[in-house]
XYZ file of C-alpha atoms in Angstrom:
660
model
C 108.144 -5.527 56.638
C 111.533 -4.266 55.491
C 112.104 -2.986 51.954
C 114.235 -5.973 50.908
C 111.476 -8.446 51.708
C 108.884 -6.175 50.141
C 110.902 -6.053 46.906
C 111.130 -9.842 46.916
C 107.344 -10.176 47.144
C 106.888 -7.658 44.328
C 109.259 -9.729 42.191
C 107.395 -12.951 42.980
C 104.059 -11.352 42.090
C 105.472 -10.016 38.823
C 106.748 -13.524 38.033
C 103.242 -14.911 38.771
C 104.633 -16.992 41.660
C 101.611 -16.480 43.878
C 102.161 -19.431 46.209
C 105.671 -18.280 47.129
C 104.471 -14.703 47.624
C 101.641 -15.833 49.895
C 103.997 -17.933 52.019
C 105.992 -14.800 52.868
C 102.925 -12.606 53.374
C 101.458 -15.135 55.816
C 104.138 -13.993 58.245
C 102.396 -10.606 58.348
C 98.700 -11.056 59.253
C 96.376 -8.497 57.705
C 94.914 -7.551 61.073
C 98.203 -6.028 62.265
C 100.306 -5.237 59.153
C 101.378 -1.830 57.918
C 100.057 0.035 54.862
C 102.627 -1.277 52.367
C 102.107 -4.888 53.438
C 98.331 -4.503 53.190
C 98.868 -3.136 49.681
C 100.809 -6.290 48.724
C 98.047 -8.444 50.241
C 95.537 -6.564 48.062
C 97.530 -7.260 44.888
C 97.920 -10.925 45.803
C 94.202 -11.420 46.422
C 93.394 -9.564 43.184
C 95.441 -12.037 41.189
C 94.109 -14.988 43.163
C 90.715 -13.827 41.858
C 89.471 -13.186 45.387
C 87.947 -9.993 44.087
C 85.638 -9.111 46.984
C 88.431 -9.499 49.563
C 90.777 -7.417 47.406
C 88.067 -4.771 46.913
C 87.494 -4.506 50.667
C 91.229 -4.033 51.150
C 91.644 -1.369 48.493
C 88.720 0.677 49.804
C 90.193 0.494 53.320
C 93.607 1.574 52.041
C 92.029 4.511 50.211
C 90.815 5.972 53.505
C 94.499 6.611 54.258
C 95.620 7.680 50.780
C 92.546 8.642 48.708
C 94.602 10.264 45.924
C 97.009 7.348 45.489
C 96.993 6.576 41.756
C 97.858 2.883 42.156
C 95.017 2.400 44.609
C 92.590 4.154 42.285
C 93.789 1.933 39.422
C 93.172 -1.259 41.399
C 89.868 0.115 42.712
C 88.772 0.618 39.109
C 89.799 -2.882 38.003
C 88.273 -4.600 41.026
C 85.049 -2.638 40.672
C 84.748 -3.846 37.081
C 85.532 -7.439 38.075
C 82.708 -7.303 40.623
C 80.250 -5.801 38.116
C 80.392 -2.275 39.603
C 80.602 -0.892 36.071
C 80.031 2.846 36.499
C 82.141 2.977 39.659
C 85.029 1.338 37.841
C 84.762 3.706 34.874
C 84.729 6.737 37.182
C 87.902 5.623 38.959
C 89.597 4.898 35.648
C 88.802 8.406 34.413
C 90.101 9.898 37.664
C 93.642 8.688 36.870
C 93.713 9.732 33.226
C 97.196 10.686 32.072
C 98.931 8.885 34.948
C 100.259 6.135 32.696
C 97.665 3.650 33.933
C 94.646 4.721 31.886
C 94.085 6.755 28.743
C 96.335 9.498 27.520
C 97.073 13.083 28.354
C 94.385 15.587 27.403
C 95.104 16.200 23.722
C 93.796 19.765 23.639
C 92.881 22.666 25.877
C 91.369 24.579 22.987
C 87.778 23.596 23.771
C 86.014 22.150 26.836
C 85.469 18.498 27.601
C 81.866 17.480 27.068
C 80.086 16.930 30.366
C 76.454 16.530 29.393
C 75.612 19.810 27.666
C 73.119 19.766 24.792
C 74.832 18.595 21.609
C 72.055 19.587 19.256
C 73.696 21.407 16.347
C 77.133 21.175 17.991
C 80.344 19.531 16.806
C 81.923 16.945 19.095
C 85.481 15.719 18.606
C 86.198 12.226 19.956
C 89.929 11.677 20.458
C 90.957 8.035 20.088
C 93.496 6.709 22.557
C 95.325 3.529 23.465
C 96.521 0.890 21.035
C 94.784 -0.478 17.953
C 92.373 -2.545 20.053
C 91.171 0.387 22.160
C 90.902 2.645 19.109
C 88.663 0.134 17.347
C 86.633 -0.830 20.416
C 85.695 2.684 21.505
C 85.166 4.156 18.042
C 81.783 2.370 18.130
C 80.355 5.137 20.314
C 80.316 7.789 17.564
C 76.712 6.967 16.501
C 75.528 7.354 20.102
C 76.518 11.027 20.006
C 75.078 11.526 16.539
C 71.670 10.529 17.930
C 72.116 13.335 20.487
C 72.263 15.812 17.606
C 76.037 16.166 17.336
C 78.214 16.301 14.267
C 80.986 13.875 15.250
C 84.633 14.234 14.269
C 86.883 11.286 15.100
C 90.558 12.016 15.771
C 92.870 9.027 15.292
C 96.312 8.144 13.934
C 96.169 8.601 10.172
C 97.376 5.065 9.473
C 94.154 3.757 11.079
C 91.840 5.851 8.853
C 91.203 3.040 6.326
C 89.654 0.920 9.089
C 87.471 3.716 10.443
C 85.994 5.083 7.223
C 83.047 2.679 7.349
C 81.962 3.881 10.797
C 78.419 5.192 11.021
C 77.903 8.522 12.692
C 81.296 10.041 11.835
C 81.274 13.219 9.762
C 85.049 13.449 9.365
C 88.319 11.800 10.368
C 91.261 13.941 11.445
C 94.830 13.171 12.461
C 95.070 12.980 16.263
C 98.173 15.199 16.285
C 96.346 18.002 14.505
C 93.175 18.434 16.548
C 93.980 22.047 17.393
C 93.626 22.874 13.690
C 90.021 21.609 13.689
C 86.929 23.583 14.638
C 84.628 21.932 17.205
C 82.533 22.839 20.253
C 83.341 20.038 22.719
C 85.650 17.080 22.829
C 85.943 13.759 24.620
C 88.645 11.092 25.035
C 87.301 7.871 23.533
C 87.781 5.693 26.643
C 85.513 8.078 28.560
C 82.561 7.554 26.210
C 80.693 4.792 28.088
C 81.006 6.690 31.385
C 79.759 10.062 30.148
C 76.948 8.338 28.268
C 76.043 6.580 31.534
C 75.788 3.430 29.464
C 75.281 0.109 31.276
C 77.449 -2.716 29.987
C 74.296 -4.604 28.997
C 73.284 -1.770 26.641
C 76.499 -1.702 24.607
C 75.677 -2.799 21.079
C 77.861 -5.786 20.186
C 76.869 -5.818 16.510
C 79.625 -5.512 13.868
C 80.385 -1.887 13.069
C 83.331 -1.984 10.643
C 83.617 -3.129 7.032
C 86.604 -3.685 4.789
C 86.817 -3.064 1.061
C 86.379 -6.233 -0.960
C 89.727 -5.951 -2.788
C 91.468 -6.477 0.537
C 89.287 -9.510 1.234
C 89.682 -10.947 -2.259
C 93.469 -10.552 -2.262
C 93.796 -13.042 0.619
C 91.648 -15.808 -0.844
C 94.392 -17.580 -2.743
C 96.838 -17.171 0.153
C 94.421 -18.707 2.644
C 92.809 -21.318 0.424
C 92.121 -24.576 2.262
C 89.592 -27.409 2.343
C 89.708 -27.304 6.169
C 88.227 -24.768 8.567
C 90.646 -21.824 8.746
C 91.829 -20.581 12.148
C 93.999 -17.507 12.767
C 96.234 -17.451 15.852
C 97.259 -14.176 17.526
C 99.078 -15.012 20.746
C 101.323 -11.975 21.106
C 100.429 -8.361 21.867
C 102.436 -5.159 21.591
C 105.575 -5.637 23.676
C 105.591 -1.923 24.571
C 102.606 -2.547 26.843
C 103.842 -2.952 30.424
C 101.735 -6.029 31.158
C 102.184 -7.656 27.770
C 104.186 -10.512 29.300
C 101.023 -11.432 31.235
C 98.664 -10.884 28.302
C 100.624 -12.855 25.677
C 100.760 -16.643 25.496
C 104.237 -18.228 25.267
C 104.862 -19.684 21.802
C 105.629 -23.135 23.194
C 102.200 -23.156 24.897
C 100.110 -21.857 21.977
C 101.803 -24.546 19.896
C 99.510 -27.059 21.614
C 96.604 -25.885 19.436
C 98.428 -27.130 16.349
C 97.810 -30.697 17.508
C 94.426 -30.359 15.793
C 95.958 -29.454 12.427
C 94.431 -32.594 10.908
C 91.044 -30.875 11.287
C 91.959 -27.207 10.939
C 94.285 -25.047 8.865
C 96.187 -22.615 11.095
C 97.437 -19.203 10.009
C 99.225 -16.298 11.654
C 100.541 -12.906 10.626
C 102.914 -12.639 13.590
C 106.551 -12.735 12.334
C 108.140 -16.053 13.264
C 111.551 -14.504 13.986
C 110.189 -11.826 16.339
C 109.981 -11.972 20.115
C 107.892 -15.003 21.123
C 107.655 -16.055 17.475
C 106.709 -19.553 16.404
C 108.025 -21.531 13.453
C 106.108 -24.723 12.763
C 105.235 -26.487 9.512
C 101.634 -26.798 10.701
C 101.290 -23.006 10.944
C 101.166 -20.893 7.776
C 102.904 -17.593 8.406
C 101.643 -14.766 6.177
C 103.245 -11.853 8.038
C 105.142 -10.679 4.938
C 101.835 -9.790 3.251
C 100.748 -7.318 5.927
C 101.436 -3.744 4.837
C 98.744 -1.900 6.736
C 95.604 -2.287 8.855
C 93.347 -3.037 5.879
C 95.543 -5.996 4.973
C 95.052 -7.338 8.495
C 91.295 -6.835 8.141
C 91.264 -8.616 4.783
C 93.176 -11.534 6.280
C 90.793 -11.843 9.235
C 87.766 -11.750 6.919
C 89.054 -14.932 5.282
C 89.160 -16.856 8.573
C 86.472 -19.090 10.043
C 87.706 -18.415 13.596
C 90.254 -16.131 15.229
C 91.908 -17.243 18.470
C 93.573 -14.239 20.041
C 94.759 -12.649 23.237
C 93.357 -9.230 24.128
C 95.044 -7.208 21.397
C 94.269 -5.433 18.117
C 93.411 -8.520 16.004
C 90.761 -9.662 18.513
C 89.031 -6.265 18.485
C 89.273 -5.915 14.713
C 87.844 -9.391 14.119
C 85.018 -8.689 16.587
C 84.244 -5.335 14.981
C 84.071 -7.064 11.576
C 81.784 -9.787 12.934
C 84.320 -12.596 12.461
C 83.998 -15.385 15.084
C 86.589 -14.900 17.856
C 87.769 -16.925 20.832
C 89.502 -14.489 23.190
C 92.110 -15.819 25.618
C 91.863 -13.463 28.583
C 94.279 -13.196 31.483
C 93.323 -12.818 35.118
C 92.787 -9.120 35.878
C 92.840 -8.299 32.185
C 91.803 -5.014 30.605
C 88.375 -3.838 31.728
C 86.608 -4.391 28.397
C 86.673 -8.178 28.854
C 87.028 -8.576 32.629
C 83.643 -7.603 34.027
C 82.381 -10.427 36.250
C 84.573 -13.057 34.552
C 83.181 -16.582 34.333
C 86.000 -19.143 34.363
C 83.702 -22.180 34.125
C 82.750 -21.843 30.441
C 83.258 -19.669 27.344
C 81.700 -16.322 28.224
C 79.684 -14.220 25.797
C 81.353 -10.854 25.232
C 79.274 -7.750 25.918
C 81.335 -5.866 23.337
C 81.258 -8.195 20.323
C 78.415 -10.582 19.473
C 80.770 -12.837 17.526
C 83.207 -13.258 20.436
C 83.486 -15.786 23.248
C 85.978 -15.365 26.112
C 88.021 -18.065 27.809
C 89.365 -16.693 31.097
C 92.507 -17.942 32.765
C 91.761 -19.958 35.887
C 95.140 -19.139 37.435
C 97.143 -15.947 37.030
C 99.998 -16.279 34.561
C 99.234 -19.921 33.726
C 98.121 -20.515 30.148
C 98.422 -24.263 29.703
C 95.006 -25.083 31.143
C 93.411 -22.306 29.056
C 94.958 -23.695 25.865
C 93.716 -27.189 26.748
C 90.181 -25.790 27.040
C 90.691 -23.870 23.778
C 91.578 -27.100 22.016
C 88.352 -28.652 23.265
C 86.423 -25.573 22.135
C 87.962 -25.946 18.675
C 87.071 -29.604 18.332
C 83.503 -29.154 19.575
C 83.016 -26.415 16.961
C 80.448 -24.642 19.129
C 81.779 -21.397 17.744
C 80.096 -17.982 17.877
C 77.769 -17.232 14.993
C 79.398 -15.552 12.019
C 78.159 -11.939 12.073
C 80.327 -10.298 9.427
C 78.628 -7.749 7.205
C 78.412 -8.543 3.520
C 79.931 -5.513 1.869
C 78.906 -4.133 -1.508
C 82.236 -2.399 -1.633
C 83.432 -3.694 -4.998
C 81.507 -5.414 -7.759
C 83.398 -8.243 -9.459
C 81.500 -9.294 -12.613
C 81.870 -12.821 -13.950
C 84.290 -14.028 -11.287
C 86.762 -11.201 -11.858
C 88.740 -10.521 -8.702
C 91.461 -8.173 -7.587
C 93.834 -11.119 -7.331
C 93.448 -11.564 -11.055
C 94.988 -8.159 -11.600
C 91.851 -6.171 -12.449
C 91.613 -3.969 -9.343
C 94.559 -2.470 -7.534
C 94.952 0.009 -4.688
C 97.478 2.705 -5.604
C 98.755 5.940 -4.109
C 97.798 9.033 -6.104
C 97.967 12.791 -5.911
C 94.480 12.612 -4.368
C 95.412 9.894 -1.825
C 94.833 6.099 -1.858
C 92.821 5.097 -4.904
C 91.216 1.957 -6.316
C 91.993 1.603 -9.998
C 91.208 -0.848 -12.792
C 94.567 -1.656 -14.309
C 93.007 -3.164 -17.454
C 91.518 0.241 -18.327
C 94.161 1.657 -20.650
C 93.483 5.331 -20.127
C 92.098 6.367 -16.720
C 92.960 3.172 -14.834
C 96.437 2.739 -16.277
C 97.281 6.425 -15.813
C 96.354 6.265 -12.134
C 98.654 3.281 -11.640
C 101.586 4.569 -13.707
C 101.429 8.268 -12.846
C 99.284 8.573 -9.712
C 96.946 10.963 -11.555
C 94.800 11.301 -14.661
C 94.778 14.303 -17.005
C 96.279 16.631 -14.410
C 96.198 19.539 -16.887
C 92.410 19.409 -16.702
C 92.494 19.367 -12.892
C 94.706 22.477 -12.925
C 92.132 24.247 -15.086
C 89.280 23.044 -12.855
C 91.043 24.431 -9.780
C 90.770 27.928 -11.229
C 87.068 27.541 -11.911
C 85.814 25.620 -8.862
C 85.893 27.164 -5.403
C 84.816 25.993 -1.926
C 81.067 25.834 -1.477
C 80.260 25.438 -5.179
C 77.971 22.837 -6.748
C 79.438 20.649 -9.500
C 77.900 18.038 -11.806
C 80.045 15.431 -13.565
C 78.661 13.045 -16.184
C 80.833 10.112 -17.204
C 82.522 9.958 -13.815
C 84.297 6.634 -14.471
C 86.576 5.562 -11.552
C 86.360 8.949 -9.864
C 89.723 10.456 -10.854
C 88.024 13.820 -11.305
C 85.117 13.169 -8.921
C 87.573 13.113 -6.024
C 89.332 16.234 -7.319
C 85.982 18.026 -7.548
C 85.117 16.922 -4.002
C 88.348 18.352 -2.660
C 87.869 21.607 -4.571
C 84.314 22.305 -3.365
C 85.162 21.266 0.209
C 82.744 20.007 2.859
C 80.305 22.875 2.321
C 80.016 22.243 -1.406
C 78.304 19.488 -3.397
C 79.360 17.220 -6.263
C 76.821 15.087 -8.150
C 78.434 12.422 -10.322
C 76.784 10.208 -12.944
C 78.280 6.834 -13.887
C 75.885 4.214 -15.315
C 78.290 1.229 -15.448
C 77.812 -0.669 -12.192
C 81.422 -1.826 -12.049
C 82.836 1.699 -12.421
C 80.110 3.226 -10.252
C 80.928 1.027 -7.247
C 84.654 1.753 -7.520
C 83.966 5.478 -7.853
C 81.843 5.385 -4.689
C 84.594 3.649 -2.768
C 87.248 6.083 -3.976
C 85.155 8.972 -2.658
C 84.655 6.959 0.527
C 88.415 6.409 0.868
C 88.914 10.180 0.831
C 86.066 10.780 3.289
C 84.258 12.941 0.697
C 80.717 12.872 2.003
C 79.967 15.897 -0.193
C 80.237 13.707 -3.320
C 77.127 11.817 -4.440
C 77.706 9.140 -7.087
C 74.592 8.125 -9.008
C 74.302 4.872 -10.996
C 72.634 6.687 -13.900
C 73.426 8.321 -17.205
C 72.358 11.795 -18.339
C 70.023 12.008 -21.336
C 67.302 14.133 -22.936
C 64.524 12.207 -21.214
C 64.104 9.674 -18.435
C 64.337 6.104 -19.715
C 66.138 2.785 -19.329
C 68.562 1.164 -21.756
C 70.200 -2.195 -22.089
C 73.934 -2.169 -22.750
C 76.536 -4.875 -23.112
C 78.820 -5.386 -20.125
C 82.454 -4.877 -21.108
C 84.971 -7.619 -20.402
C 86.762 -5.841 -17.601
C 89.376 -8.615 -17.414
C 90.671 -7.649 -20.862
C 92.633 -4.524 -21.687
C 90.270 -1.844 -22.941
C 88.929 1.697 -22.684
C 85.893 1.236 -20.446
C 85.048 4.921 -20.482
C 84.423 4.677 -24.230
C 81.199 2.666 -23.827
C 78.482 4.326 -25.903
C 74.943 4.542 -24.535
C 73.252 6.022 -27.577
C 71.417 2.939 -28.828
C 69.456 0.185 -27.143
C 71.412 -3.004 -27.578
C 70.151 -6.558 -27.431
C 72.306 -9.634 -27.881
C 73.221 -12.858 -26.201
C 76.263 -11.179 -24.611
C 76.278 -10.291 -20.897
C 74.352 -7.087 -20.432
C 73.112 -4.666 -17.823
C 70.133 -2.336 -17.746
C 70.948 1.266 -16.956
C 68.755 4.201 -16.010
C 68.931 7.424 -18.012
C 67.708 10.669 -16.446
C 67.617 14.368 -17.188
C 69.549 16.847 -15.106
C 66.492 19.086 -15.129
C 64.653 16.464 -13.072
C 66.859 17.384 -10.090
C 65.522 20.958 -10.075
C 68.806 22.277 -8.713
C 68.789 25.718 -7.124
C 72.533 26.118 -7.699
C 75.001 24.817 -10.288
C 78.424 26.394 -10.801
C 80.265 23.902 -12.998
C 79.327 20.970 -15.210
C 81.625 18.463 -16.934
C 80.396 16.116 -19.680
C 82.549 13.253 -20.991
C 79.941 10.760 -22.196
C 81.050 9.428 -25.580
C 78.809 11.236 -28.048
C 75.894 11.671 -25.635
C 76.840 15.266 -24.850
C 74.152 16.872 -27.005
C 71.419 14.644 -25.598
C 72.506 15.353 -22.016
C 72.593 19.105 -22.684
C 69.041 19.080 -24.024
C 67.961 17.289 -20.832
C 69.694 19.992 -18.784
C 68.586 23.019 -20.819
C 66.272 24.560 -18.216
C 68.908 24.239 -15.498
C 71.702 25.652 -17.666
C 69.674 28.613 -18.947
C 68.542 29.437 -15.401
C 71.845 28.988 -13.488
C 74.518 29.656 -16.157
C 77.200 27.250 -14.950
C 80.628 26.968 -16.529
C 80.532 23.999 -18.927
C 83.413 21.664 -19.813
C 82.312 19.350 -22.600
C 84.210 16.688 -24.528
C 84.155 17.584 -28.231
C 86.005 14.896 -30.177
C 83.160 13.754 -32.469
C 83.263 15.562 -35.801
C 79.695 14.504 -36.614
C 78.164 16.384 -33.693
C 80.762 19.122 -33.059
C 79.018 21.850 -35.160
C 75.630 21.217 -33.524
C 77.222 21.135 -30.073
C 79.029 24.429 -30.586
C 75.965 26.153 -32.089
C 73.768 25.017 -29.185
C 76.135 26.422 -26.576
C 76.470 29.726 -28.442
C 72.690 30.009 -28.640
C 72.615 29.840 -24.852
C 74.956 32.847 -24.618
C 78.262 31.044 -23.964
C 81.694 32.054 -25.231
C 83.538 28.937 -26.398
C 87.208 28.080 -26.073
C 89.065 24.914 -26.961
C 91.050 23.054 -24.320
C 93.221 20.241 -25.689
C 95.448 19.070 -22.795
C 97.885 16.146 -23.216
C 97.272 13.047 -21.111
C 100.913 12.825 -20.068
C 102.179 15.253 -17.424
C 105.967 15.516 -17.158
C 105.578 16.580 -13.524
C 103.324 13.658 -12.611
C 102.818 12.512 -9.033
C 104.877 9.298 -9.429
C 107.756 11.134 -11.204
C 107.480 8.563 -13.999
C 109.263 9.926 -17.074
C 107.998 7.210 -19.436
C 105.206 8.578 -21.642
C 102.830 5.727 -22.511
C 100.429 8.209 -24.197
C 102.658 9.941 -26.771
C 100.757 12.541 -28.770
C 97.413 11.747 -27.094
C 95.304 14.727 -26.082
C 91.714 15.208 -24.988
C 89.558 17.592 -27.016
C 87.161 19.698 -25.001
C 85.065 22.843 -25.133
C 85.305 25.261 -22.237
C 82.030 27.188 -22.398
C 82.166 30.334 -20.283
C 79.608 32.935 -19.355
C 80.911 36.400 -20.230
C 81.717 37.102 -16.560
C 84.292 34.307 -16.548
C 85.783 34.788 -20.002
C 88.137 37.709 -19.409
C 89.525 36.287 -16.160
C 90.278 32.871 -17.676
C 91.986 34.406 -20.713
C 94.397 36.189 -18.367
C 95.341 32.891 -16.644
C 95.350 30.424 -19.554
C 96.325 30.553 -23.197
C 92.885 29.620 -24.508
C 91.926 29.626 -28.166
C 88.471 30.908 -28.983
C 86.291 28.671 -31.148
């Protein structure tokens, strides 16, 4: 066959014109054709779904050119299609970095893991591919944790919010900075099922990601409907070479909208983009997507997601949202193992997903017709999404009502309560809270230290403490209000601070329980000013809180302790007396109550502390947001810095402290 005719066949195959391509190839019988013609026959039979014939051809061709990357690529795909799972994975891995599979090796600093004992070792898993592959293969982290490894997951930083709920991951790092991280072995993520020698039937299809409730709540009003809600994702990333085969033309997907009398259809794909769709029966919410967590929140509000093999399908499956995947002939290997074109196929990767395979390469109309029938029958996969305890919304308060907001701060992304006038409002307006205190703390707290914080509120200082002590340190925070406690936990979670433990308790002189009124978080207030000194009983909404002593922890190390608990400082100190006398931590104690100030100061002196006053202003002219408006004019916090003698001289050299 001459090159001109060969190029014509290649063009016909690319245009999915299989009949025309076969008519030309019939002039060149397989029994007597040359290598290049046999290669074209192999591609044709692959896309005609004659997988065994194509597999026989590719293996024969490999006897002539065993290192040919294209042949190895088709051998891998055909092996998967025929259920030869491990063989397919091995051939895929053999062409890594060729442009067909996976990426280049991201580091040569440490060896690839090849089965060595991982007990006590650190394994870095490097994510690769697009959003779908990153999500799909991140699930394997817990498998390596069970082998004794500490697992670090390397991924693009913008994906971190989606991956923070993964079990088995000790830390997330930016994929471009892996050489700055210490580890023993590493592994590209797409290689995980092969090196684990994991049969497809043993892949756990349970949901493995969660999304913070504020992102779910924020979509409720936008997606409100009395009908079943269906998200459509018909277009993949156009940078992918085979995206034109993977994506469904807009004029074809439009056929699903014929059932809009029964279902409410949504999309977040921009209507003016390539292959966009503008139709009054389709609600386009693309302008509300700012990041991956917004996409997750949107999907969590859907009853069903109909998607091609792209990021939204994987994200919905990982969240446990019901998915109908529209899969092309010879699609990506995750969904193309022994494809069944006769009925919706159960996905091995996601329990909440069913797959509708194309019956003819490049032809979507018949698949959409079957999808429409699937919709109307409502024999959808079981909803598997995990109910998250991420954020507590008392009395129907929701983030859409303006109570909770996600803001950028000096410490990173942060959930704040905008109705809290001091801590919450400061985080929103300035991106920080009482930064002068944090500057002081940074001189006192070093990596590896142990810190206790009582009255931890939203976590503005909890997160700072976590960053100061580092992964080898420990921070124990006490916040008895359930609403603030849950937000604090999530803020530490957002920063990946596993060294911070947030306890839903208050510190006191003895272990007990108390009933307190629940503040109206929907109204402007100072929620950190809630006093716990007296048992309260009324008809107002209330919560029961647990009070404990610090001594009950029997700590063997304590370097720093901060108390900001609205007049409870003396009681908490008495409950921590044994620990303080034994370990001599630096103490930072709020001291704005004139009725207890003398007793507080005398107690600390009796324990051998030298006392200094620290009265920092709330407003910082050099705040993170560069906001010059001072909404706290003249407001300071009054605190005692109680130092052991060993610290006193050093701190006096660094700060202008006034002795009490």
